[in-house]
XYZ file of C-alpha atoms in Angstrom:
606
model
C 93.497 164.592 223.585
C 96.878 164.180 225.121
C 97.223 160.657 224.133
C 97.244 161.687 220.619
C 99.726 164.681 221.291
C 101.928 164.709 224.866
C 104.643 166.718 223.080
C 103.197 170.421 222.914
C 99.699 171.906 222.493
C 98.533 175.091 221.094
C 95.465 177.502 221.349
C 94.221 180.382 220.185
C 90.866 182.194 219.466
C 89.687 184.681 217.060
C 87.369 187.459 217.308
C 85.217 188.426 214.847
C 82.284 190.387 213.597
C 80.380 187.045 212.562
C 81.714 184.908 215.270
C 84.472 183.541 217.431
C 86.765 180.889 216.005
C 89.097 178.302 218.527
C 92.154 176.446 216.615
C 93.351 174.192 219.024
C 96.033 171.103 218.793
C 97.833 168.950 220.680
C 101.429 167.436 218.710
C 103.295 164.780 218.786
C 106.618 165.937 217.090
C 107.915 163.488 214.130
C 109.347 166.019 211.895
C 111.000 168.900 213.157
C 110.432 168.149 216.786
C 111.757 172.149 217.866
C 109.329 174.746 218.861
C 109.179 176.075 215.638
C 106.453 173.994 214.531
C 104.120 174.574 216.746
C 100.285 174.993 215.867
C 98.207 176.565 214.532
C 100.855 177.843 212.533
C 100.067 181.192 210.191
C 100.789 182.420 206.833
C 99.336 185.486 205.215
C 95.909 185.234 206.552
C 96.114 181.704 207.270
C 95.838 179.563 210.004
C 96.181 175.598 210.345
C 96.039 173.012 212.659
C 97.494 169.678 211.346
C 97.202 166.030 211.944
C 99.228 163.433 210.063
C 102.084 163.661 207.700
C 102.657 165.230 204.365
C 105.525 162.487 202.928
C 106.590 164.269 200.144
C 107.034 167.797 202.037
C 110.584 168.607 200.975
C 109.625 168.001 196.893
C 106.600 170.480 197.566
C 108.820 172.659 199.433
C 111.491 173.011 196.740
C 108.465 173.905 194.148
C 107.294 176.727 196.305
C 110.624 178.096 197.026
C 110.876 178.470 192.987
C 108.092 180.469 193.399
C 108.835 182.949 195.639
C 108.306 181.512 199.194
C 110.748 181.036 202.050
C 110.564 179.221 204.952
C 111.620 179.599 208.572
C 111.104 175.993 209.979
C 111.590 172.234 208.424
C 108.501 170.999 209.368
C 105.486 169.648 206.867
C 102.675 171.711 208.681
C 104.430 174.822 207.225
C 105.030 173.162 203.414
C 100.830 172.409 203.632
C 100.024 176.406 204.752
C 102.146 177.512 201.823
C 101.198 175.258 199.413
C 97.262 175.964 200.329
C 98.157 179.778 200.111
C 99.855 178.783 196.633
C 97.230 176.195 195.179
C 94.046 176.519 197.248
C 92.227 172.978 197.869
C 94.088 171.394 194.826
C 97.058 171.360 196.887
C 95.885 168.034 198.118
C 96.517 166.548 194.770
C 100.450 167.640 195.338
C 100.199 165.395 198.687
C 101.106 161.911 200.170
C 100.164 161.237 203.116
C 98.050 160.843 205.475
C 96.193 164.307 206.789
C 93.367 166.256 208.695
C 94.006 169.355 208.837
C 91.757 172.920 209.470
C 92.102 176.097 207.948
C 90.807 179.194 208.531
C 90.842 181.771 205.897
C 90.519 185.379 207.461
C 89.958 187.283 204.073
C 86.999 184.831 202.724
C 85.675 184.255 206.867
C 85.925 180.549 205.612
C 86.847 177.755 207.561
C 87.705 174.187 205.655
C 88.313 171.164 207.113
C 89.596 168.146 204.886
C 90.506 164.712 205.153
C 93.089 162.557 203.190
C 92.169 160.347 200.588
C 91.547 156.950 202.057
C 90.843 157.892 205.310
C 93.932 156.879 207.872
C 93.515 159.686 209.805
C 89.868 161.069 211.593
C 87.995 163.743 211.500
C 84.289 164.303 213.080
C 82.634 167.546 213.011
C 79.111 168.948 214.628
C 77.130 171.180 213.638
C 73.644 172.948 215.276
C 72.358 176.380 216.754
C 75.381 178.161 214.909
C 77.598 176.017 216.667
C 80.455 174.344 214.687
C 82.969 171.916 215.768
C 85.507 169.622 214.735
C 88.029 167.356 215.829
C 89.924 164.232 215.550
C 88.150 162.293 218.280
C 84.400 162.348 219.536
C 85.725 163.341 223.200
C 87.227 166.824 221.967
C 83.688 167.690 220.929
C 81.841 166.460 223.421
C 84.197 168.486 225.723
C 82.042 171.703 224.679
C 79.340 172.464 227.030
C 77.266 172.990 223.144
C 77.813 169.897 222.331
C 74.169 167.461 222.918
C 75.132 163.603 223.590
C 71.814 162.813 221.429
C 71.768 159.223 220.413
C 71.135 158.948 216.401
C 69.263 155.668 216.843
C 68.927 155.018 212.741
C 72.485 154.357 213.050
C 71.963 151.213 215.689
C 71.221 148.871 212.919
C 74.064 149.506 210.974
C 76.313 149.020 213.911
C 74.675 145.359 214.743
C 75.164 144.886 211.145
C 78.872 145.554 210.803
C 80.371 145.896 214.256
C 81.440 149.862 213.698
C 79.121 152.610 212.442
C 80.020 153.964 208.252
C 81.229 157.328 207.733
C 79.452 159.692 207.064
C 77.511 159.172 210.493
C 78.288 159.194 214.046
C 76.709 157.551 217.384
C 75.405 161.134 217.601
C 72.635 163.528 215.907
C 73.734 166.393 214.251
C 77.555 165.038 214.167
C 79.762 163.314 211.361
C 82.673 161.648 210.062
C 83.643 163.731 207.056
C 84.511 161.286 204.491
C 87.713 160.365 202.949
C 88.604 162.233 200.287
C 86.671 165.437 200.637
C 87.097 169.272 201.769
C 83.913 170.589 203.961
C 83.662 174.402 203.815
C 81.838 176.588 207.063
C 81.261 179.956 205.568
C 81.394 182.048 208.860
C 79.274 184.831 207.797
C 76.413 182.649 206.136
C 76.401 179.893 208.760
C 76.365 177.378 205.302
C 78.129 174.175 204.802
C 79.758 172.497 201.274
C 81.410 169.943 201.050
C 83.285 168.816 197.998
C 85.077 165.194 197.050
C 88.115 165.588 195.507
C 89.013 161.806 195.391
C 87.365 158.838 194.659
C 88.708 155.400 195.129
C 85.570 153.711 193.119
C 86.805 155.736 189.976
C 90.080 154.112 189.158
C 88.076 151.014 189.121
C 86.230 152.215 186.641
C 89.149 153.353 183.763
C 90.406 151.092 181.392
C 92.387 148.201 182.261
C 96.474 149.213 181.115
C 97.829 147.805 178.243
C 100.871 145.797 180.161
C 102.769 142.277 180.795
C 102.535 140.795 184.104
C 106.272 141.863 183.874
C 106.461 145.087 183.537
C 103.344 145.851 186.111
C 105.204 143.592 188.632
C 108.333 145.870 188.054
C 106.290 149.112 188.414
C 104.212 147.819 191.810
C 107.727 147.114 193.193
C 108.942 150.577 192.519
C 105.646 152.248 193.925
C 106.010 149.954 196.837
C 109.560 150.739 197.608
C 108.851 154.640 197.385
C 105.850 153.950 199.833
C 107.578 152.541 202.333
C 110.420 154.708 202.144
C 108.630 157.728 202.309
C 106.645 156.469 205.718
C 110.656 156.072 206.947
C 110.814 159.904 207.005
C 110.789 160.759 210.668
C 113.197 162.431 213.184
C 112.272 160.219 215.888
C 112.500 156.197 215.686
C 110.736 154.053 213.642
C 109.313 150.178 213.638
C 107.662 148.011 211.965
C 104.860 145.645 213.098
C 105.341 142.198 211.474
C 102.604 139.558 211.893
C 104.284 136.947 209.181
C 101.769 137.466 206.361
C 102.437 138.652 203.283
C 101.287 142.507 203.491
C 103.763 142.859 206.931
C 106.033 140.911 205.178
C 106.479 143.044 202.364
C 106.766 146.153 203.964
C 109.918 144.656 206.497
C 111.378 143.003 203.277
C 111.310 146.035 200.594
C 112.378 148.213 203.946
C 115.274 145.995 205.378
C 116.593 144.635 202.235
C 117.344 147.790 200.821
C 119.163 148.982 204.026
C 122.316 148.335 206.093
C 121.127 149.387 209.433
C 118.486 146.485 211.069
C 114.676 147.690 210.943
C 112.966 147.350 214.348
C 109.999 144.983 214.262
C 107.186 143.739 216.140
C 104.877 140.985 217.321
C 102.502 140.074 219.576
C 102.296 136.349 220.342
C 99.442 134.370 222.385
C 98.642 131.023 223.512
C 95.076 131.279 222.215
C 93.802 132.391 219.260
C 95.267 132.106 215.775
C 99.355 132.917 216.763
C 101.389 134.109 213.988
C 104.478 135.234 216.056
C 106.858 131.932 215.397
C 106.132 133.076 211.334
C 107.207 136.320 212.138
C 110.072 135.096 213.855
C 111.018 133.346 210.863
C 110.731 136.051 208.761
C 112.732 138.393 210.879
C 115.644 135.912 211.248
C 115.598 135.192 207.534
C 115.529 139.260 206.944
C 117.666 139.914 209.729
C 115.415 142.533 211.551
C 115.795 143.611 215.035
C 112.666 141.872 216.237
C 111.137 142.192 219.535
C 108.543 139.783 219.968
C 106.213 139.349 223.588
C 104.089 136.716 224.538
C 101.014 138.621 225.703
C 99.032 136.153 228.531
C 95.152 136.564 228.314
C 95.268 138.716 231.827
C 96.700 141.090 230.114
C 94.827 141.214 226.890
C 91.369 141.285 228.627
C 92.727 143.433 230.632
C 92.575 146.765 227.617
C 88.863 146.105 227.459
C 87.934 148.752 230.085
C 89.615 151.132 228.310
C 88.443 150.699 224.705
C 85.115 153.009 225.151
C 87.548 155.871 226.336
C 89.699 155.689 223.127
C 87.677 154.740 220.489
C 84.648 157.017 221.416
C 81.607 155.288 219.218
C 80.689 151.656 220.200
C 83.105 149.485 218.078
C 83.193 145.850 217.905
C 86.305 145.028 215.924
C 88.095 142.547 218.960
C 91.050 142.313 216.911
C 91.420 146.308 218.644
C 92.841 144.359 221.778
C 95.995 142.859 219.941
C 96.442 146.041 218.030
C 96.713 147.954 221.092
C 98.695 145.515 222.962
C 101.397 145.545 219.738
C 101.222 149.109 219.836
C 102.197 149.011 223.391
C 104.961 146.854 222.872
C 106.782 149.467 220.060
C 105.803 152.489 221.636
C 108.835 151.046 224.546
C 111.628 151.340 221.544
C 109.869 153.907 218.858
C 107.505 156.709 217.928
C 106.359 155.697 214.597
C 105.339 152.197 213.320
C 104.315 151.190 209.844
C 100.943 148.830 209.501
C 100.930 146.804 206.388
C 96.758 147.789 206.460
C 95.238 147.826 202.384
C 97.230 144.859 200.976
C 93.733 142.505 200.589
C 91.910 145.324 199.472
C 94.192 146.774 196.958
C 95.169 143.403 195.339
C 92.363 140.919 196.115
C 93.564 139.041 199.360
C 89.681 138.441 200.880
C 88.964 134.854 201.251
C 84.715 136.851 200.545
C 86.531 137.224 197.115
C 87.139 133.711 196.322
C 83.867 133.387 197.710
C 82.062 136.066 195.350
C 83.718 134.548 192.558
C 82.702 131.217 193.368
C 78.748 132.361 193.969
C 79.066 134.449 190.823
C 80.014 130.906 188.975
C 76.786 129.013 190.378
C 74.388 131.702 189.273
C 75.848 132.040 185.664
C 74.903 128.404 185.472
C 70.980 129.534 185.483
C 70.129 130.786 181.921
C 68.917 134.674 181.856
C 65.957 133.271 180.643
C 65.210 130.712 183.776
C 66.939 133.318 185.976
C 63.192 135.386 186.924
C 61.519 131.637 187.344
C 64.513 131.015 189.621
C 64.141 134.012 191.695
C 60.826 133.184 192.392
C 60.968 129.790 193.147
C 63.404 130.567 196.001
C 61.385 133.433 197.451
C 58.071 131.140 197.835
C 60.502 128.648 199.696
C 61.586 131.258 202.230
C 57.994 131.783 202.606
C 56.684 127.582 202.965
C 59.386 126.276 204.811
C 59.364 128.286 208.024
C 61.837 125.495 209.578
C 64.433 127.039 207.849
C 67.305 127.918 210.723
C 67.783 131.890 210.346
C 71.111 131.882 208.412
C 69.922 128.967 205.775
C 66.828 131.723 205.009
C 69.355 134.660 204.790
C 71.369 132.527 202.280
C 68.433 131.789 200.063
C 67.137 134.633 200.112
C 70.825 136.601 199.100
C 71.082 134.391 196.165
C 67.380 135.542 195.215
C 67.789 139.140 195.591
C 71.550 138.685 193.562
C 69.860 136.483 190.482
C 70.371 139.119 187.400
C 71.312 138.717 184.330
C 73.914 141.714 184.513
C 76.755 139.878 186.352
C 78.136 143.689 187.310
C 74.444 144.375 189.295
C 74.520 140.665 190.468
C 77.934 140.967 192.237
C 76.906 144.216 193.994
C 73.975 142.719 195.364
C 75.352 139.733 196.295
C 78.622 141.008 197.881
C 76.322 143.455 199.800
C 73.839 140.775 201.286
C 76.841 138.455 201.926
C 78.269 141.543 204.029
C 74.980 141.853 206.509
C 72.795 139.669 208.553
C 69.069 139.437 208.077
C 67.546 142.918 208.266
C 64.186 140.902 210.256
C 66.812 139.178 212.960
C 68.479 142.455 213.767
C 65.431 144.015 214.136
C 64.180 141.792 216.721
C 67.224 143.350 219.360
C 65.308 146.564 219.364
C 62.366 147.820 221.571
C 61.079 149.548 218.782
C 61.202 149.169 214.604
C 64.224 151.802 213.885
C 64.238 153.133 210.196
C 67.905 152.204 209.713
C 70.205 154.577 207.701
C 71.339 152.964 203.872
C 73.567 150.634 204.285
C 77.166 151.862 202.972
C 77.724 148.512 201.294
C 75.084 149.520 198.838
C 77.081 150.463 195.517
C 76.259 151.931 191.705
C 78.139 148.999 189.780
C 77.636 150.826 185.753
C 80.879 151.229 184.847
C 82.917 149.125 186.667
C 85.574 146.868 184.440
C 85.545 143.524 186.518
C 82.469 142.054 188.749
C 85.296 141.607 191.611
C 86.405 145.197 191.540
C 82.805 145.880 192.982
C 83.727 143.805 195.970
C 87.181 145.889 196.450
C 85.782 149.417 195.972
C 83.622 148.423 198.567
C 85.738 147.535 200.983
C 88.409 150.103 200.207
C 85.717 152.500 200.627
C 83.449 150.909 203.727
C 85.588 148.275 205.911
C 89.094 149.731 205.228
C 87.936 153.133 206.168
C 85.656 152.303 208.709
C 87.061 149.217 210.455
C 90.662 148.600 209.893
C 92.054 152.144 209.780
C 90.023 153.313 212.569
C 91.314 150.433 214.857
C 94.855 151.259 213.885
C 94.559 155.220 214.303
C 92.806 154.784 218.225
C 94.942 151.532 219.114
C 98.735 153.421 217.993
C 97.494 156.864 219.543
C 96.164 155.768 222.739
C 100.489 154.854 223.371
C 101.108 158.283 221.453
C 102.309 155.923 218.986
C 101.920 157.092 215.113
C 100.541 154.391 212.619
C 101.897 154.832 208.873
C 100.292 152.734 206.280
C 102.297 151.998 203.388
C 99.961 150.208 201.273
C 97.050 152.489 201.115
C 99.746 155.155 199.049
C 97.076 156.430 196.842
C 99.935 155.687 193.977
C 99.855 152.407 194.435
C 96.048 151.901 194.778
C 95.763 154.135 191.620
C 98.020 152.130 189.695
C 96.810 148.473 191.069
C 93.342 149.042 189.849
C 93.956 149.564 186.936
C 95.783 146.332 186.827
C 94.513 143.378 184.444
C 92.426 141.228 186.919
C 94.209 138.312 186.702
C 97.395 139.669 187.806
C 96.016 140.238 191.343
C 93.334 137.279 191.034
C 93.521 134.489 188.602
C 90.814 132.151 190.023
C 92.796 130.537 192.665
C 95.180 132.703 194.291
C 94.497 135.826 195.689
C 97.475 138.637 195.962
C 98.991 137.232 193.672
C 101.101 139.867 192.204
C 102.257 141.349 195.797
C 103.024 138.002 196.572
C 105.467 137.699 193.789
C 107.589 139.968 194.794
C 107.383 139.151 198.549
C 109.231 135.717 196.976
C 111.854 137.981 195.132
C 112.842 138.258 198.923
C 111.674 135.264 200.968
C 111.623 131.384 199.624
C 107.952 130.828 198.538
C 107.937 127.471 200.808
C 108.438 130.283 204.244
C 105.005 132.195 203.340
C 102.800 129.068 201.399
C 100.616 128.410 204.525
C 96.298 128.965 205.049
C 95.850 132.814 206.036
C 94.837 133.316 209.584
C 94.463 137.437 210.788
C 94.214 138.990 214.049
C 92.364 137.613 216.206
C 91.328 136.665 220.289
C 89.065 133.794 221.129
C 86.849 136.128 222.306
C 83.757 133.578 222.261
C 85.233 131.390 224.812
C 86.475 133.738 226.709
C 82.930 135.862 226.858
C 81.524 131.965 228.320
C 84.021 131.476 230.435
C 86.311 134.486 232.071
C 85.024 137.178 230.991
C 81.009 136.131 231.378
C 81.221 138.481 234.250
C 80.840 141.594 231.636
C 77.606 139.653 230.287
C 76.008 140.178 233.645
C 77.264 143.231 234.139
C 76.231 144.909 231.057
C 73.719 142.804 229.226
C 71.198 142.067 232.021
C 67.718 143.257 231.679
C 68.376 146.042 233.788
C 71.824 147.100 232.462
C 69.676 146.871 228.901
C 66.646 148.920 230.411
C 69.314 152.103 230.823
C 69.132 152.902 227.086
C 65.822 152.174 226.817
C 66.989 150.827 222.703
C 66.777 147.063 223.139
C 64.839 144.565 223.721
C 65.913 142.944 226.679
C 63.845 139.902 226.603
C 64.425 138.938 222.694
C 68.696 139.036 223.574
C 68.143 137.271 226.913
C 66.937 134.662 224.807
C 70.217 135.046 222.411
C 72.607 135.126 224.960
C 71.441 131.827 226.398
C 71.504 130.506 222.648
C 75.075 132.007 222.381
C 75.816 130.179 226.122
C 74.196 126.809 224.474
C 76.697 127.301 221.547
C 73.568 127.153 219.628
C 73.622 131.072 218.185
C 74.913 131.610 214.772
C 75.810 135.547 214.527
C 77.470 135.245 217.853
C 79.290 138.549 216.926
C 76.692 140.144 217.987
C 77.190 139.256 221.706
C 80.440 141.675 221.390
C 78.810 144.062 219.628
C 76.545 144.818 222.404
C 78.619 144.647 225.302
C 80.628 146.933 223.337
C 77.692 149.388 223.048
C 76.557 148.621 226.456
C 80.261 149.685 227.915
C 81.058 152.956 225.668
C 77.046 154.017 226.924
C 78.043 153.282 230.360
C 81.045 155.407 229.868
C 79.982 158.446 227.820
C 76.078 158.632 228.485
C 75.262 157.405 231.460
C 78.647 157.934 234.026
């Protein structure tokens, strides 16, 4: 773990009647980089280890000292002990930030692990024969001679499905991601486990829309994005910004630099392949006046992190956009310690070109009558059924606007955003030796109560992709430098207050973002920003048929397959000369399982 802390570690063990407990960390120091905040750190009968940043420590500090408490350091990890000694677990509702953290209550023999709200930073946790352990990467646990590498094969399905595998499960039995949002409480004595949520993101999608102009929430989503950013400023070591020239980076750099004298460091990554946003950036920097270093990055170099992405990210993930992330987070980790990620902006105000699409399906099947709408369903089943020409995707298509037809447009969104999220269940069955009984699938969503159709969509991916996907990327790509990722726009202010938003001022049928984007042209002339939205991302594809087809034969063979003894080696054989023809639609896939086939290699079968 001394990628994530090179600064200082810490270790100690207790011994008691009911069993022996190890707090261990390793730091890097943001705030209050002296020996004095060194963990675990102790209070009372308290003991914490810490990971992350509480933002608004010095507010929560001045509270406590009005109620009696001193303090001997200026570091967050000793505002958190106090204020759980004050408040218990509803201290978290005092914090932002980003947090795991452990403590270990000597009077109760409890020990309570929790996770912040939205899930920025990790925490997985094990459990069997009495054994309990926890951690912010797999590779701490796995460290323990306890610990059994057992494959939890239900979860393979899911992981073809989405490219990473859903919290609350892990690659392994008997382990888990605690989810966002929630405390998990070992009682030492009993050997029982309770966990409780204490935030929900889905929730605040399901209040009342607020009473206000377009005005007046545009006035309060600039204040709540000025104190986000600010607060994700509060370091005393250096701090950047990475700036791809969309909107959501763009904001951040804008609300950050225009309010300051002093130039904001910024980054990009540039490439000759792939979709290259760094001349936009460079744009937007000159225009803001940032100190921007920007580096061409040649595809030597960027195929050249592969090897090491099984090491860092621990569970098979298939998110290529993890290569430029790294390679950005290389390139500020040269001039600072901390660098803000504009992560959250499509999920919090309705950027997701699958919106426009949603909305668009949504449309077509309100043109059925409820009373045709059973007929319809029907009809379109029995065609799946005749016409056994149909290519693979064109059934999957059919067959999602089937399953979606319903004449409650809140049930027919969540269905339909959920089948437009996964490939056919029968096609991803075929890449296994035997049929696996897949876990539920985490798009799957209770839409009674919800205010808006779309705000299914968004809870969803706040909750699922967010979490799962874009958060995890960020937390293993910035770490692996020793590199700490802030992300302003997943403030649980702002996501609080945005979704409760009228609809239309974050969506109004055409433009997504709409609100956020607003204010980004308070800053920058519209005609800078008005171009298609591209993202993060490699020609990976090309490069898997051409340089890199190397790792296909290497890892995806029949006999590299036979190791596992999961897949079927003759049914992808088959794909991967499709995928070589050009002829394979759900070419993710390819990635997917070379990524599998490369973490196995490293963690199962070195």
């Amino acid at each position: 773990m001394h990628h994530r802390g090179p600064d200082d570690e810490g270790l100690e063990i207790f011994h008691t009647s009911s069993a022996d407990i190890g707090l261990a960390q390793t730091r890097l120091s943001i705030i209050d980089l002296s020996q004095l905040g060194h963990q675990p750190m102790h209070y009372k009968h308290l003991s914490v280890v810490f990971n992350g940043e509480i933002y608004n420590y010095k507010e929560i500090k001045n509270e406590l000292e009005k109620l009696g408490h001193s303090f001997l350091t200026t570091s967050d990890t000793e505002v958190l002990i106090h204020a759980l000694y004050e408040w218990g677990n509803k201290a978290v509702d005092k914090f932002i930030g980003m947090y795991s953290y452990c403590l270990y209550d000597r009077d109760r023999e409890t020990v309570t692990i929790t996770r912040d709200r939205s899930g920025v930073k990790p925490l997985y946790y094990y459990y069997k024969n009495g054994l309990f352990l926890f951690g912010s990467e797999l590779k701490a646990l796995m460290a323990h001679p306890g610990f059994e590498k057992d494959i939890e094969i239900s979860v393979l399905p899911l992981y073809l499905q989405y490219g990473y595998i859903p919290a609350p499960y892990s690659i392994f039995k008997n382990c888990y991601k605690l989810n966002p949002g929630h405390h998990l409480t070992f009682n030492i004595s009993s050997g029982e486990l309770a966990s409780i949520q204490y935030w929900d993101a889905s929730s605040y999608y399901k209040k009342p829309k607020l009473n206000i102009s377009y005005i007046e929430a545009k006035e309060e989503i600039h204040k709540l994005l000025k104190s986000a950013c600010n607060y994700r400023m509060v370091a005393d070591v250096p701090v950047g910004v990475f700036l791809s020239g969309g909107y959501d980076s763009t904001a951040v750099t804008a609300i950050l630099q225009g309010h300051r004298t002093e130039k904001i460091k910024t980054f990009t990554i540039g490439f000759e392949e792939g979709n290259n946003e760094a001349p936009f950036a460079k744009e937007t920097a000159l225009f803001l006046g940032t100190d921007h270093t920007e580096y061409y990055c040649t595809t030597k170099q960027a195929q050249e992190i592969i090897p090491n992405l099984p090491f860092y990210f621990d569970e098979p993930f298939g998110d290529s956009s993890a290569i430029p992330t790294t390679l950005v987070s290389q390139l500020a980790r040269q001039q600072v310690t901390v660098a803000l990620s504009a992560d959250g902006g499509d999920e919090v105000f309705c950027g997701y070109h699958s919106y426009s699409n949603l909305n668009k399906y949504q449309r077509l099947l309100d043109w059925i009558p409820n009373f045709l709408k059973p007929y319809a369903r029907d009809t379109g089943f029995f065609l799946i059924k005749v016409l056994p020409f149909l290519h693979e995707s064109a059934k999957h298509k059919l067959d999602t606007f089937c399953k979606a037809i319903h004449p409650d447009q809140f049930l027919q969104a969540a269905v339909l955003f959920q089948q437009m999220n996964e490939k056919p269940v029968n096609y991803i069955n075929n890449f296994f030796k035997k049929n696996i009984i897949a876990k539920s699938s985490p798009f799957q969503i209770e839409p009674h109560g919800f205010q808006h159709p779309l705000d299914i969509a968004m809870a969803i991916d706040y909750r699922v992709y967010l979490q799962n996907d874009i958060l995890t990327k960020v937390d293993r790509a910035t770490m692996s430098v020793s590199l700490e990722g802030r992300e302003p726009l997943v403030d649980h202010r702002l996501f609080e207050f945005s979704a409760q938003l009228p609809f239309d001022f974050k969506y109004n049928g055409t433009t997504g973002k709409r609100i956020l984007k607003d204010i980004v042209h308070d800053y920058i002339p519209k005609e800078m920003m008005d171009r298609p939205k591209t993202g993060f991302s490699l020609p990976i594809n090309q490069w898997l048929r051409k340089d890199l087809s190397f790792l296909i034969e290497e890892y995806l063979s029949q006999e590299a397959l036979k190791s596992s003894g999961i897949f079927n080696e003759k049914f992808i054989a088959g794909e991967i000369q499709r995928f070589k023809d050009m002829k394979m639609h759900y070419t993710s896939i390819i990635w997917y399982l070379l990524m599998f086939q490369m973490w196995f290699r490293k963690w199962i079968n070195d």
